[in-house]
Amino acid sequence: MLSISAHKLRIIYLKKILAIVTIISIYTQAAVLHASITSSSSFTFELNSKKSETAKDTTYIKALNEKALHLRYFKTDSLLFFANKALHLSEEIKYTAGKSNALLLLANYHSDHGNNKEAISYYKKALTESKNISGSNIQLAIMNSFARSYYYNGNYAKSLSIYLEAVELATDAGNLKMLAVMNENIANLYKAQKDYEQALVFLKKSIKLNDSIANDLNSAKTYSNFASVYGEIGNFEHAMFNINKSITIFEEYNNIRWIAHSYRIKGDIYLKQQKYDWAIRWYDQSALLYNKIKNNRGKIELLNGLSYAYYGLEKDSISEVYAVEAYTKAQNINSISNVEIASNILYKIGKRKHDYENALTYLEVYKQVTDSLSKTENGHSLRMLKTKMDRDSQKETSAVVSKLELAKKQSFVYIIIAILLIWSVITFMMSKSRKAHKKLNTELQLKQVVLQNREEELEEINQTKDKLFSIIAHDLRGPIGALLDVLNMMKSGDIAISEFRDFVPKLIKDVDHISFTLNNLLSWGQTQMNGATTNSTTVELNSLVENNINLLAETAKNKSIILVNEMPERLHIFSDPDQIDIVIRNIISNALKFTPKGGVITVDAQVKYQFIEVTIKDTGIGMSDEALNKVFAQNGTYTTFGTNNEKGTGLGISLCKEMLENNGGNLWAKSKIGKGTSFYFTIPKGQDNYHQQIAG
């Protein structure tokens, strides 16, 4: 017994020594990192002390860009300052390389912060500038970051298109380093679609290229990705071998960001094996480093990992804290895949805690995001094929042009030779050459016209299809799927009938939403059919408004909202009454969704020339100009949640606009955040038969 106790004590002491060494190592690295960051302030002072002549020197601009690059994951505000300064100075002296690098840094800054629109704008500008620079290094770096930004947002087809173009450029330039990077990132695209076999093919290409140029740091990144893929397919032995190999290299280079990343991957591998304590141990070491740098995406993946590990240990309160933080951060930078992961674990936590309201809410979010990614990934197969076809078409066009050029050269040679022979032969060859050129040009023009016509037809069909599937996937499938899951849980005995009653109010709301959405969808579908007509007649507007107020009175009562009808009597319109009835119901329903309890919704109208202008005004939460533009965007289906988490179809306003335009009217709105929204629409004025009879 004594020997066993002594042996146990030795093991405990060894573990403590190992933990102390690990902590000292991490804090030593953090100290080096802190010293590097602190040096940026002295560098700023040095830059500000430069004379105006030096500020216009290319060496000075390079220093600005290099400093901004080093600060990307540490002091993003300083990155923004240095990059903007480098851009301004580069524009002054027309220094293309400096401008291109500065634009890339600004694009990366906005991408890291989830500002996708700004990031794409800067990437495009940077790419345009880089094409004026000899050599491929800058252009390839921009294309790599540009493609990665589309990958983060789930647009795999666009990402792949850029990567394929970059692979060709890197191959032509003999740039093996960037060729390895591109193959590795293409592997990540396949991993995101769970095509692990194809991902491994591209990773093997990448590691072979890295070995050929003896690039240890890039090889370590590839080993890390190998480990992640092997972990997903359950090959834990290979996964652990590769992650340990990558950690060793990263620690040799003291690369804090990638050390943190590799620690997280190692935690993921233990998590897959359900070794939750070991997973948390490596996640905690990763967190110590992530707290020293600013890598939002890596931090979110770490938080999701911690949440699942603590859930596995049945420590739901801790798991929920990490999951909520991950969910919030993922929404802030529009990281859809991380929203999916976080909403799934929050649903599981809510279900286990018997918090069915939250569980069902997060289940619906999870279903919507999963359906969205599933739809996107299914579409990606077609889009990737289309991308390949487009690229093949471009190659074919280029081949035709090359043939034309070759034919011209051959014709010139023939002419020179023919001059030495007979004039008749010269005339014959020139005539033949012209006919060949004309025929080739005609064929090329015809092909381009046919391709253009087909592309326009396909675009029109895709717009209608995308809108239809967007509504079905996001606004019908989610609530129906959630309803089915609850019914299955009750059938299988996961929840009792008494617990099922807790879900009933939420399910009733979902069914009401589904019914309303289907009505709108059927009405919109009818407007898209060939031969759909508008049957206009004279109708009293006030009766349409009053009928809809009575119909929606119960909804208004539940939210303590007052519906006020200030419509003048005997206002007649000339329109299709069924379509105008749908318009009024949709706009009032939207107002009810986005008006908090105790609010007021007012319906009014006035005669303006040959039209009646109707105003539906609410005291709700209002919208920003950007949101308002999205609501009225052509072919858009912008949706958001109401004040009581009511869901919108994103089709209502689009349907209203189409119907009003079919009736000779128009629709617009004004809104201010916190002050409410006013929708306005016009309808042709109708003849008042009552007054006609009196006058007669």
XYZ file of C-alpha atoms in Angstrom:
696
model
C 0.000 0.000 0.000
C 2.819 2.412 0.846
C 4.617 1.756 -2.460
C 1.379 2.340 -4.418
C 0.767 5.637 -2.589
C 4.320 6.764 -3.258
C 3.946 5.881 -6.914
C 0.724 7.901 -7.117
C 2.431 10.856 -5.428
C 5.258 10.742 -7.977
C 2.727 10.802 -10.822
C 0.913 13.778 -9.257
C 4.193 15.706 -8.833
C 5.196 14.961 -12.432
C 1.820 16.222 -13.694
C 2.172 19.426 -11.657
C 5.700 20.017 -12.987
C 4.462 19.474 -16.544
C 1.579 21.939 -16.012
C 3.976 24.571 -14.576
C 6.376 24.178 -17.524
C 3.486 24.537 -19.983
C 2.181 27.699 -18.280
C 5.697 29.227 -18.158
C 6.126 28.475 -21.864
C 2.805 30.076 -22.771
C 3.440 33.200 -20.703
C 6.954 33.493 -22.146
C 5.441 33.505 -25.619
C 2.809 36.019 -24.481
C 5.566 38.280 -23.105
C 7.373 38.224 -26.436
C 4.076 39.003 -28.125
C 3.411 41.917 -25.736
C 6.867 43.345 -26.424
C 6.192 43.166 -30.160
C 2.887 44.986 -29.777
C 4.385 47.633 -27.474
C 7.048 48.376 -30.063
C 4.298 49.582 -32.422
C 3.798 52.720 -30.296
C 7.461 53.666 -30.631
C 7.233 52.919 -34.326
C 4.233 55.290 -34.562
C 6.307 58.038 -32.918
C 9.146 57.368 -35.355
C 6.767 57.585 -38.318
C 5.211 60.810 -37.110
C 8.642 62.359 -36.703
C 9.592 61.710 -40.353
C 10.009 64.677 -42.625
C 7.560 65.286 -45.451
C 10.138 64.281 -48.082
C 10.706 60.896 -46.434
C 6.945 60.314 -46.182
C 6.818 60.089 -49.963
C 9.567 57.457 -50.173
C 8.578 53.930 -51.235
C 10.726 52.379 -48.474
C 8.747 54.339 -45.895
C 5.426 53.143 -47.424
C 6.667 49.535 -47.379
C 7.472 49.929 -43.677
C 3.957 51.215 -43.022
C 2.379 48.244 -44.799
C 4.670 45.721 -43.082
C 3.839 47.139 -39.661
C 0.116 47.040 -40.446
C 0.455 43.396 -41.530
C 2.147 42.389 -38.252
C -0.608 44.096 -36.223
C -3.543 42.344 -37.939
C -4.258 39.956 -35.068
C -3.066 42.203 -32.257
C -3.989 45.893 -32.634
C -6.527 46.266 -35.421
C -6.989 50.013 -34.892
C -3.273 50.530 -35.491
C -3.511 48.349 -38.604
C -6.275 50.619 -39.906
C -4.186 53.725 -39.176
C -1.006 52.475 -40.879
C -2.828 50.997 -43.897
C -4.816 54.190 -44.542
C -1.647 56.249 -44.254
C 0.196 53.942 -46.676
C -2.737 54.144 -49.118
C -2.810 57.949 -48.983
C 0.949 58.301 -49.549
C 0.944 55.653 -52.316
C -1.786 57.554 -54.161
C 0.232 60.779 -53.851
C 3.308 59.345 -55.555
C 1.394 56.812 -57.719
C 3.158 53.860 -56.073
C 1.053 50.928 -57.358
C 2.608 48.177 -55.206
C 2.160 50.219 -52.028
C -1.437 51.054 -52.935
C -2.256 47.428 -53.760
C -0.808 46.154 -50.447
C -2.598 48.863 -48.441
C -5.941 48.024 -50.087
C -5.391 44.327 -49.256
C -4.739 45.181 -45.595
C -7.906 47.303 -45.435
C -9.899 44.498 -47.078
C -8.603 41.986 -44.507
C -9.481 44.392 -41.690
C -13.111 44.654 -42.830
C -13.331 40.903 -43.497
C -12.105 40.152 -39.942
C -14.801 42.468 -38.559
C -17.624 40.955 -40.641
C -18.001 44.029 -42.901
C -18.433 41.896 -46.021
C -19.578 44.615 -48.411
C -16.629 46.890 -47.594
C -14.178 43.954 -47.661
C -15.255 42.854 -51.151
C -14.996 46.437 -52.431
C -11.409 46.764 -51.164
C -10.423 43.293 -52.486
C -11.666 44.207 -55.967
C -9.751 47.515 -55.922
C -6.595 45.781 -54.680
C -6.876 43.099 -57.369
C -7.320 45.715 -60.094
C -4.214 47.577 -58.923
C -2.136 44.382 -58.621
C -2.685 43.500 -62.282
C -0.545 46.516 -63.196
C 2.444 45.106 -61.252
C 4.982 42.747 -62.799
C 5.244 39.428 -60.964
C 2.454 37.403 -59.401
C 3.179 37.556 -55.645
C 0.948 40.497 -54.713
C -1.845 39.426 -57.039
C -1.824 35.867 -55.674
C -1.854 37.095 -52.059
C -4.905 39.255 -52.831
C -6.701 36.447 -54.668
C -6.034 34.087 -51.754
C -7.520 36.482 -49.173
C -10.393 37.418 -51.505
C -11.363 33.780 -52.059
C -11.067 33.067 -48.330
C -13.519 35.892 -47.524
C -16.129 34.278 -49.792
C -15.388 30.919 -48.091
C -16.068 32.452 -44.653
C -19.477 33.653 -45.899
C -20.429 30.259 -47.375
C -20.122 31.294 -51.037
C -18.009 28.284 -52.009
C -18.625 28.590 -55.761
C -17.249 32.137 -55.912
C -14.355 31.136 -53.656
C -13.509 28.151 -55.869
C -13.638 30.288 -59.016
C -11.001 32.656 -57.607
C -8.831 29.782 -56.320
C -8.877 28.040 -59.707
C -7.817 31.253 -61.441
C -5.060 31.698 -58.846
C -3.864 28.097 -59.368
C -3.422 28.813 -63.083
C -1.570 32.049 -62.351
C 0.710 30.388 -59.763
C 1.396 27.468 -62.127
C 2.321 29.795 -65.012
C 4.575 31.835 -62.714
C 6.181 28.746 -61.134
C 5.195 30.035 -57.673
C 5.183 26.728 -55.767
C 4.630 28.318 -52.363
C 1.350 30.011 -53.359
C 0.336 26.950 -55.391
C 0.595 24.900 -52.180
C -1.497 27.486 -50.302
C -4.221 27.455 -52.991
C -4.447 23.644 -52.972
C -4.751 23.669 -49.188
C -7.562 26.230 -49.279
C -9.412 24.293 -51.988
C -9.161 21.303 -49.626
C -10.905 23.420 -46.958
C -13.772 24.066 -49.405
C -14.310 20.327 -49.787
C -14.006 19.829 -46.030
C -16.765 22.428 -45.495
C -18.993 20.317 -47.755
C -17.980 17.169 -45.813
C -16.254 15.719 -48.881
C -13.266 14.566 -46.810
C -11.891 12.192 -49.440
C -11.462 15.003 -51.964
C -10.108 17.297 -49.226
C -7.324 14.799 -48.512
C -6.427 14.679 -52.223
C -5.734 18.424 -52.287
C -3.956 18.380 -48.908
C -1.583 15.712 -50.230
C -0.827 17.943 -53.238
C -0.128 20.831 -50.871
C 2.219 18.906 -48.571
C 4.139 17.567 -51.581
C 4.676 21.125 -52.875
C 5.725 22.383 -49.413
C 8.233 19.538 -49.076
C 9.708 20.350 -52.498
C 10.489 23.937 -51.403
C 11.333 22.992 -47.784
C 8.788 25.411 -46.269
C 8.380 24.112 -42.706
C 5.870 26.760 -41.562
C 3.476 26.153 -44.459
C 3.918 22.399 -43.999
C 2.881 22.780 -40.361
C -0.330 24.550 -41.441
C -1.071 21.671 -43.803
C -0.403 19.101 -41.040
C -2.912 20.985 -38.884
C -5.560 20.740 -41.620
C -4.726 17.055 -42.123
C -5.362 16.533 -38.400
C -8.728 18.296 -38.595
C -9.901 16.166 -41.549
C -8.651 12.904 -39.996
C -10.460 13.868 -36.788
C -13.722 14.358 -38.695
C -13.517 10.898 -40.297
C -12.582 9.205 -36.998
C -8.959 8.365 -37.833
C -7.720 9.647 -34.471
C -4.272 8.065 -34.644
C -3.392 9.940 -37.850
C -5.110 13.059 -36.522
C -3.022 13.129 -33.336
C 0.208 12.387 -35.216
C -0.318 15.334 -37.588
C -1.425 17.840 -34.939
C 1.544 17.045 -32.690
C 3.852 17.452 -35.675
C 2.357 20.867 -36.506
C 2.511 22.065 -32.865
C 6.221 21.238 -32.672
C 6.966 23.370 -35.751
C 4.752 26.294 -34.680
C 6.393 26.372 -31.245
C 9.835 26.413 -32.881
C 8.792 29.472 -34.924
C 6.981 30.968 -31.877
C 3.924 31.618 -34.086
C 1.337 32.474 -31.414
C -1.714 32.557 -33.706
C -1.059 29.128 -35.190
C -0.069 27.639 -31.837
C -3.471 28.736 -30.498
C -5.142 27.295 -33.598
C -3.345 23.934 -33.261
C -4.142 23.667 -29.545
C -7.813 24.157 -30.477
C -7.621 21.460 -33.177
C -6.090 19.078 -30.645
C -8.994 19.869 -28.304
C -11.400 19.107 -31.185
C -9.786 15.699 -31.689
C -10.218 14.819 -27.998
C -13.805 16.119 -28.194
C -14.548 13.768 -31.099
C -13.320 10.908 -28.882
C -15.571 12.151 -26.025
C -12.499 12.726 -23.840
C -14.006 15.939 -22.510
C -11.500 16.697 -19.718
C -8.569 16.439 -22.127
C -10.434 18.528 -24.693
C -11.020 21.299 -22.116
C -7.362 21.161 -21.069
C -6.199 21.937 -24.610
C -9.015 24.432 -25.199
C -7.924 26.322 -22.064
C -4.322 26.502 -23.306
C -5.614 27.777 -26.650
C -7.805 30.366 -24.877
C -4.798 31.794 -23.010
C -3.214 32.631 -26.381
C -6.414 33.733 -28.122
C -6.934 36.267 -25.335
C -3.654 37.896 -26.408
C -4.614 38.199 -30.098
C -7.653 39.287 -32.056
C -8.784 36.377 -34.207
C -12.584 36.429 -34.048
C -13.214 33.319 -36.122
C -10.705 31.190 -34.227
C -12.104 32.426 -30.905
C -15.687 31.528 -31.933
C -14.675 27.982 -32.918
C -12.873 27.660 -29.563
C -15.990 28.839 -27.664
C -18.156 26.307 -29.514
C -15.670 23.555 -28.668
C -15.698 24.476 -24.975
C -19.503 24.551 -24.991
C -19.718 21.011 -26.410
C -17.072 19.718 -23.994
C -18.882 21.053 -20.909
C -22.188 19.785 -22.320
C -20.598 16.350 -22.570
C -19.677 16.652 -18.870
C -23.315 17.664 -18.153
C -22.215 21.095 -16.903
C -24.997 22.843 -18.774
C -24.712 26.274 -17.120
C -21.040 26.619 -18.149
C -21.784 25.172 -21.578
C -24.577 27.707 -22.102
C -22.327 30.672 -21.263
C -19.787 29.650 -23.921
C -22.505 28.825 -26.474
C -24.297 32.174 -26.056
C -21.004 34.053 -26.438
C -20.160 32.034 -29.577
C -23.668 32.586 -30.993
C -23.472 36.363 -30.445
C -19.965 36.723 -31.888
C -20.848 34.547 -34.899
C -23.874 36.710 -35.661
C -21.748 39.864 -35.383
C -19.353 38.736 -38.126
C -21.986 36.791 -40.129
C -20.249 33.425 -39.599
C -23.160 31.189 -40.647
C -21.461 27.851 -39.942
C -20.665 28.908 -36.355
C -24.252 30.173 -35.854
C -25.376 26.681 -36.863
C -23.073 24.985 -34.321
C -23.948 27.362 -31.456
C -27.738 27.241 -32.061
C -27.617 23.424 -32.070
C -25.911 23.179 -28.675
C -28.223 25.884 -27.234
C -31.223 23.836 -28.418
C -29.818 20.744 -26.701
C -29.134 22.662 -23.480
C -32.646 24.166 -23.484
C -34.214 20.769 -24.040
C -32.202 19.179 -21.208
C -33.114 22.064 -18.863
C -36.811 21.788 -19.871
C -36.681 25.373 -21.154
C -38.849 24.448 -24.143
C -39.504 28.001 -25.356
C -35.789 28.718 -25.863
C -35.138 25.176 -27.070
C -37.725 25.519 -29.816
C -36.473 28.988 -30.779
C -32.886 27.769 -31.195
C -34.099 24.603 -32.946
C -35.845 26.790 -35.539
C -32.688 28.878 -35.989
C -30.644 25.699 -36.388
C -33.122 24.286 -38.920
C -33.162 27.523 -40.924
C -29.368 27.829 -41.006
C -28.913 24.126 -41.796
C -31.480 24.321 -44.583
C -29.785 27.466 -45.888
C -26.339 25.841 -45.906
C -27.776 22.617 -47.318
C -29.529 24.496 -50.093
C -26.406 26.518 -50.730
C -24.184 23.429 -50.789
C -26.574 21.558 -53.091
C -26.548 24.575 -55.340
C -22.795 24.724 -55.066
C -22.427 21.462 -56.963
C -24.290 23.038 -59.872
C -22.538 26.352 -59.468
C -19.148 24.698 -59.310
C -20.061 22.856 -62.505
C -21.248 26.117 -64.043
C -18.015 27.766 -62.900
C -16.042 25.039 -64.650
C -18.208 25.395 -67.768
C -17.707 29.161 -67.747
C -13.978 28.726 -67.462
C -13.997 26.084 -70.239
C -16.061 28.451 -72.369
C -13.527 31.208 -71.773
C -10.733 28.810 -72.753
C -12.621 27.829 -75.926
C -13.129 31.497 -76.828
C -9.445 32.119 -76.171
C -8.577 29.128 -78.358
C -10.718 30.512 -81.208
C -8.998 33.890 -80.889
C -5.614 32.143 -80.901
C -6.606 30.270 -84.052
C -7.548 33.560 -85.680
C -4.209 35.066 -84.772
C -2.401 31.979 -86.022
C -4.421 32.051 -89.232
C -3.433 35.682 -89.765
C 0.223 34.858 -89.315
C -0.028 31.889 -91.650
C -1.807 34.037 -94.235
C 0.955 36.623 -94.073
C 3.587 33.920 -94.646
C 1.602 32.500 -97.527
C 1.340 35.935 -99.113
C 5.099 36.522 -98.886
C 5.795 33.139 -100.451
C 3.106 33.648 -103.096
C 4.634 37.000 -104.152
C 7.717 35.066 -105.243
C 5.561 32.691 -107.247
C 2.453 33.781 -109.120
C 0.116 36.771 -108.526
C -2.907 34.589 -109.108
C -1.826 32.249 -106.300
C -1.463 35.277 -104.025
C -4.964 36.467 -104.865
C -6.413 33.000 -104.322
C -4.712 32.520 -100.932
C -5.755 35.971 -99.685
C -9.335 35.336 -100.715
C -9.350 31.954 -99.017
C -7.830 33.435 -95.866
C -10.407 36.213 -95.702
C -13.248 33.725 -96.050
C -11.800 31.560 -93.294
C -11.445 34.558 -90.989
C -14.925 35.783 -91.752
C -16.391 32.341 -91.115
C -14.551 31.964 -87.809
C -15.563 35.454 -86.681
C -19.180 34.805 -87.641
C -19.225 31.516 -85.743
C -17.701 33.172 -82.695
C -20.222 36.032 -82.737
C -23.131 33.591 -83.119
C -21.884 31.502 -80.205
C -21.527 34.607 -78.040
C -25.087 35.753 -78.899
C -26.498 32.296 -78.107
C -24.559 32.112 -74.823
C -25.705 35.597 -73.837
C -29.376 34.794 -74.569
C -29.170 31.550 -72.611
C -27.482 33.299 -69.696
C -30.249 35.936 -69.551
C -32.972 33.265 -69.644
C -31.197 31.244 -66.950
C -30.744 34.314 -64.758
C -34.476 35.121 -64.944
C -35.449 31.530 -64.115
C -32.886 31.398 -61.260
C -34.246 34.589 -59.717
C -37.770 33.160 -59.520
C -36.451 29.785 -58.330
C -34.161 31.345 -55.692
C -37.004 33.444 -54.289
C -39.348 30.434 -54.124
C -36.799 28.099 -52.481
C -35.618 30.835 -50.111
C -39.148 31.191 -48.723
C -39.746 27.435 -48.550
C -36.356 26.729 -46.895
C -36.229 29.653 -44.461
C -39.859 30.386 -43.553
C -41.785 27.145 -44.022
C -39.346 24.280 -43.567
C -37.895 25.608 -40.300
C -41.232 25.917 -38.377
C -42.627 22.723 -39.946
C -39.419 20.851 -39.097
C -39.536 22.137 -35.522
C -43.207 21.111 -35.221
C -42.367 17.641 -36.556
C -39.433 17.297 -34.127
C -41.669 18.156 -31.157
C -44.318 15.669 -32.291
C -41.652 12.966 -32.751
C -40.259 13.708 -29.276
C -43.754 13.281 -27.804
C -44.303 10.082 -29.837
C -40.978 8.610 -28.713
C -41.596 9.572 -25.089
C -38.798 12.173 -24.854
C -41.385 14.652 -23.555
C -44.613 14.035 -21.698
C -48.042 15.307 -22.768
C -47.941 17.824 -19.913
C -44.590 19.115 -21.196
C -45.993 19.239 -24.732
C -48.534 21.810 -23.537
C -45.643 24.202 -22.862
C -44.847 24.125 -26.582
C -48.455 24.728 -27.716
C -48.488 28.602 -27.674
C -45.262 28.705 -29.703
C -46.512 26.068 -32.129
C -49.779 27.976 -32.668
C -47.746 31.060 -33.617
C -45.724 28.963 -36.064
C -48.846 27.454 -37.666
C -50.389 30.936 -38.026
C -47.158 32.085 -39.666
C -47.153 29.082 -42.022
C -50.790 29.757 -43.016
C -50.098 33.433 -43.693
C -46.938 32.588 -45.642
C -48.733 30.014 -47.793
C -51.467 32.518 -48.664
C -48.854 35.057 -49.746
C -46.899 32.390 -51.618
C -49.970 31.234 -53.547
C -50.878 34.834 -54.413
C -47.322 35.577 -55.562
C -47.200 32.335 -57.538
C -50.364 33.326 -59.359
C -48.802 36.680 -60.352
C -45.798 34.797 -61.816
C -47.950 32.543 -64.020
C -48.440 33.397 -67.676
C -51.910 34.739 -68.243
C -52.527 35.975 -64.655
C -54.912 38.975 -64.893
C -55.981 41.905 -62.728
C -59.779 42.221 -62.598
C -60.329 45.879 -61.765
C -63.678 47.190 -60.562
C -64.977 50.065 -58.452
C -64.874 49.226 -54.742
C -65.175 51.197 -51.496
C -61.731 51.420 -49.864
C -63.003 51.883 -46.300
C -64.778 48.502 -46.326
C -61.523 46.725 -47.304
C -59.611 48.482 -44.499
C -62.328 47.826 -41.892
C -62.533 44.112 -42.817
C -58.768 43.700 -42.323
C -58.772 45.629 -39.029
C -61.499 43.290 -37.749
C -59.547 40.274 -39.024
C -56.328 41.355 -37.222
C -58.014 42.743 -34.092
C -57.211 39.635 -32.019
C -53.494 39.861 -32.881
C -53.502 43.561 -31.967
C -55.298 42.821 -28.699
C -52.701 40.209 -27.700
C -49.947 42.856 -28.054
C -52.086 45.709 -26.560
C -51.802 47.632 -29.844
C -54.512 50.117 -30.863
C -55.675 49.975 -34.505
C -57.085 53.368 -35.585
C -59.107 53.794 -38.790
C -59.109 57.444 -39.878
C -60.230 56.696 -43.424
C -62.712 59.189 -44.913
C -66.032 57.619 -45.873
C -67.060 56.844 -49.453
C -63.575 56.742 -50.948
C -63.851 54.569 -54.055
C -60.965 52.991 -55.911
C -60.765 51.318 -59.321
C -58.727 48.143 -58.791
C -58.816 44.397 -58.184
C -60.383 44.205 -54.677
C -58.802 40.805 -53.894
C -55.291 42.098 -54.619
C -55.740 45.362 -52.685
C -57.170 43.323 -49.773
C -53.907 41.296 -49.705
C -51.839 44.513 -49.819
C -53.682 46.081 -46.855
C -53.500 42.865 -44.797
C -49.763 42.412 -45.423
C -48.804 45.976 -44.488
C -50.964 46.032 -41.310
C -49.597 42.569 -40.343
C -46.025 43.855 -40.737
C -46.862 46.896 -38.619
C -48.228 44.608 -35.872
C -45.038 42.499 -35.930
C -42.679 45.434 -35.498
C -44.738 47.524 -33.049
C -44.128 46.810 -29.349
C -46.864 46.485 -26.742
C -48.907 49.651 -26.170
C -48.238 50.961 -29.679
C -50.624 52.574 -32.154
C -51.219 51.787 -35.854
C -53.130 54.391 -37.875
C -54.691 53.943 -41.322
C -55.503 57.109 -43.261
C -56.099 58.174 -46.865
C -56.474 61.293 -48.987
C -57.353 62.107 -52.569
C -54.475 63.262 -54.769
C -55.522 64.107 -58.340
C -56.659 60.870 -60.004
C -55.287 58.676 -57.200
C -56.065 57.764 -53.593
C -52.958 57.846 -51.363
C -53.229 55.458 -48.370
C -50.957 55.807 -45.311
C -50.412 53.012 -42.755
C -48.329 54.443 -39.908
C -47.016 52.628 -36.813
C -45.111 53.593 -33.664
C -42.824 50.593 -33.933
C -39.081 50.010 -33.824
C -38.434 51.492 -37.272
C -35.743 50.630 -39.823
C -32.398 52.003 -40.964
C -32.023 53.309 -44.519
C -29.986 50.206 -45.382
C -32.736 47.853 -44.118
C -35.407 49.862 -45.961
C -33.443 49.570 -49.209
C -33.200 45.788 -48.722
C -36.977 45.560 -48.168
C -37.636 47.236 -51.523
C -34.712 45.635 -53.396
C -35.683 44.051 -56.696
C -36.047 40.265 -56.373
C -35.130 40.572 -52.688
C -36.579 38.541 -49.813
C -35.283 40.456 -46.795
C -36.618 39.073 -43.486
C -36.214 39.769 -39.789
C -38.013 38.988 -36.513
C -40.739 41.106 -34.920
C -40.859 42.485 -31.377
C -42.259 39.133 -30.103
C -40.001 37.077 -32.387
C -42.742 36.906 -35.053
C -41.303 35.743 -38.373
C -41.754 37.471 -41.723
C -41.701 35.766 -45.109
C -39.648 38.430 -46.860
C -42.214 38.085 -49.673
C -45.002 40.342 -48.389
C -43.628 43.718 -49.506
C -42.437 42.295 -52.835
C -45.925 40.860 -53.418
C -47.608 44.160 -52.427
C -45.383 46.115 -54.791
C -46.152 43.797 -57.724
C -49.909 43.883 -57.073
C -50.045 47.668 -56.717
C -48.066 48.142 -59.925
C -50.459 45.728 -61.702
C -53.308 47.979 -60.513
C -51.608 51.156 -61.736
C -50.380 52.234 -58.293
C -47.106 52.505 -56.398
C -45.621 51.656 -52.971
C -42.969 53.392 -50.842
C -42.089 53.884 -47.170
C -40.367 56.180 -44.699
C -38.852 54.994 -41.440
C -36.667 56.081 -38.546
C -35.141 53.768 -35.947
C -37.066 54.035 -32.682
C -39.717 56.340 -34.215
C -41.746 53.947 -36.347
C -42.476 53.310 -40.019
C -45.002 54.749 -42.489
C -45.978 52.836 -45.633
C -47.636 54.760 -48.473
C -49.360 53.423 -51.569
C -51.479 54.869 -54.332
C -54.457 53.392 -56.215
C -56.444 54.876 -59.117
C -59.527 56.732 -57.908
C -62.887 55.094 -58.706
C -66.278 56.611 -59.537
C -68.620 57.286 -56.584
C -71.944 55.827 -57.817
C -73.772 57.127 -54.755
C -72.948 60.748 -55.515
C -73.689 60.160 -59.188
C -77.215 59.006 -58.301
C -77.809 62.071 -56.106
C -76.538 64.368 -58.818
C -78.848 62.593 -61.314
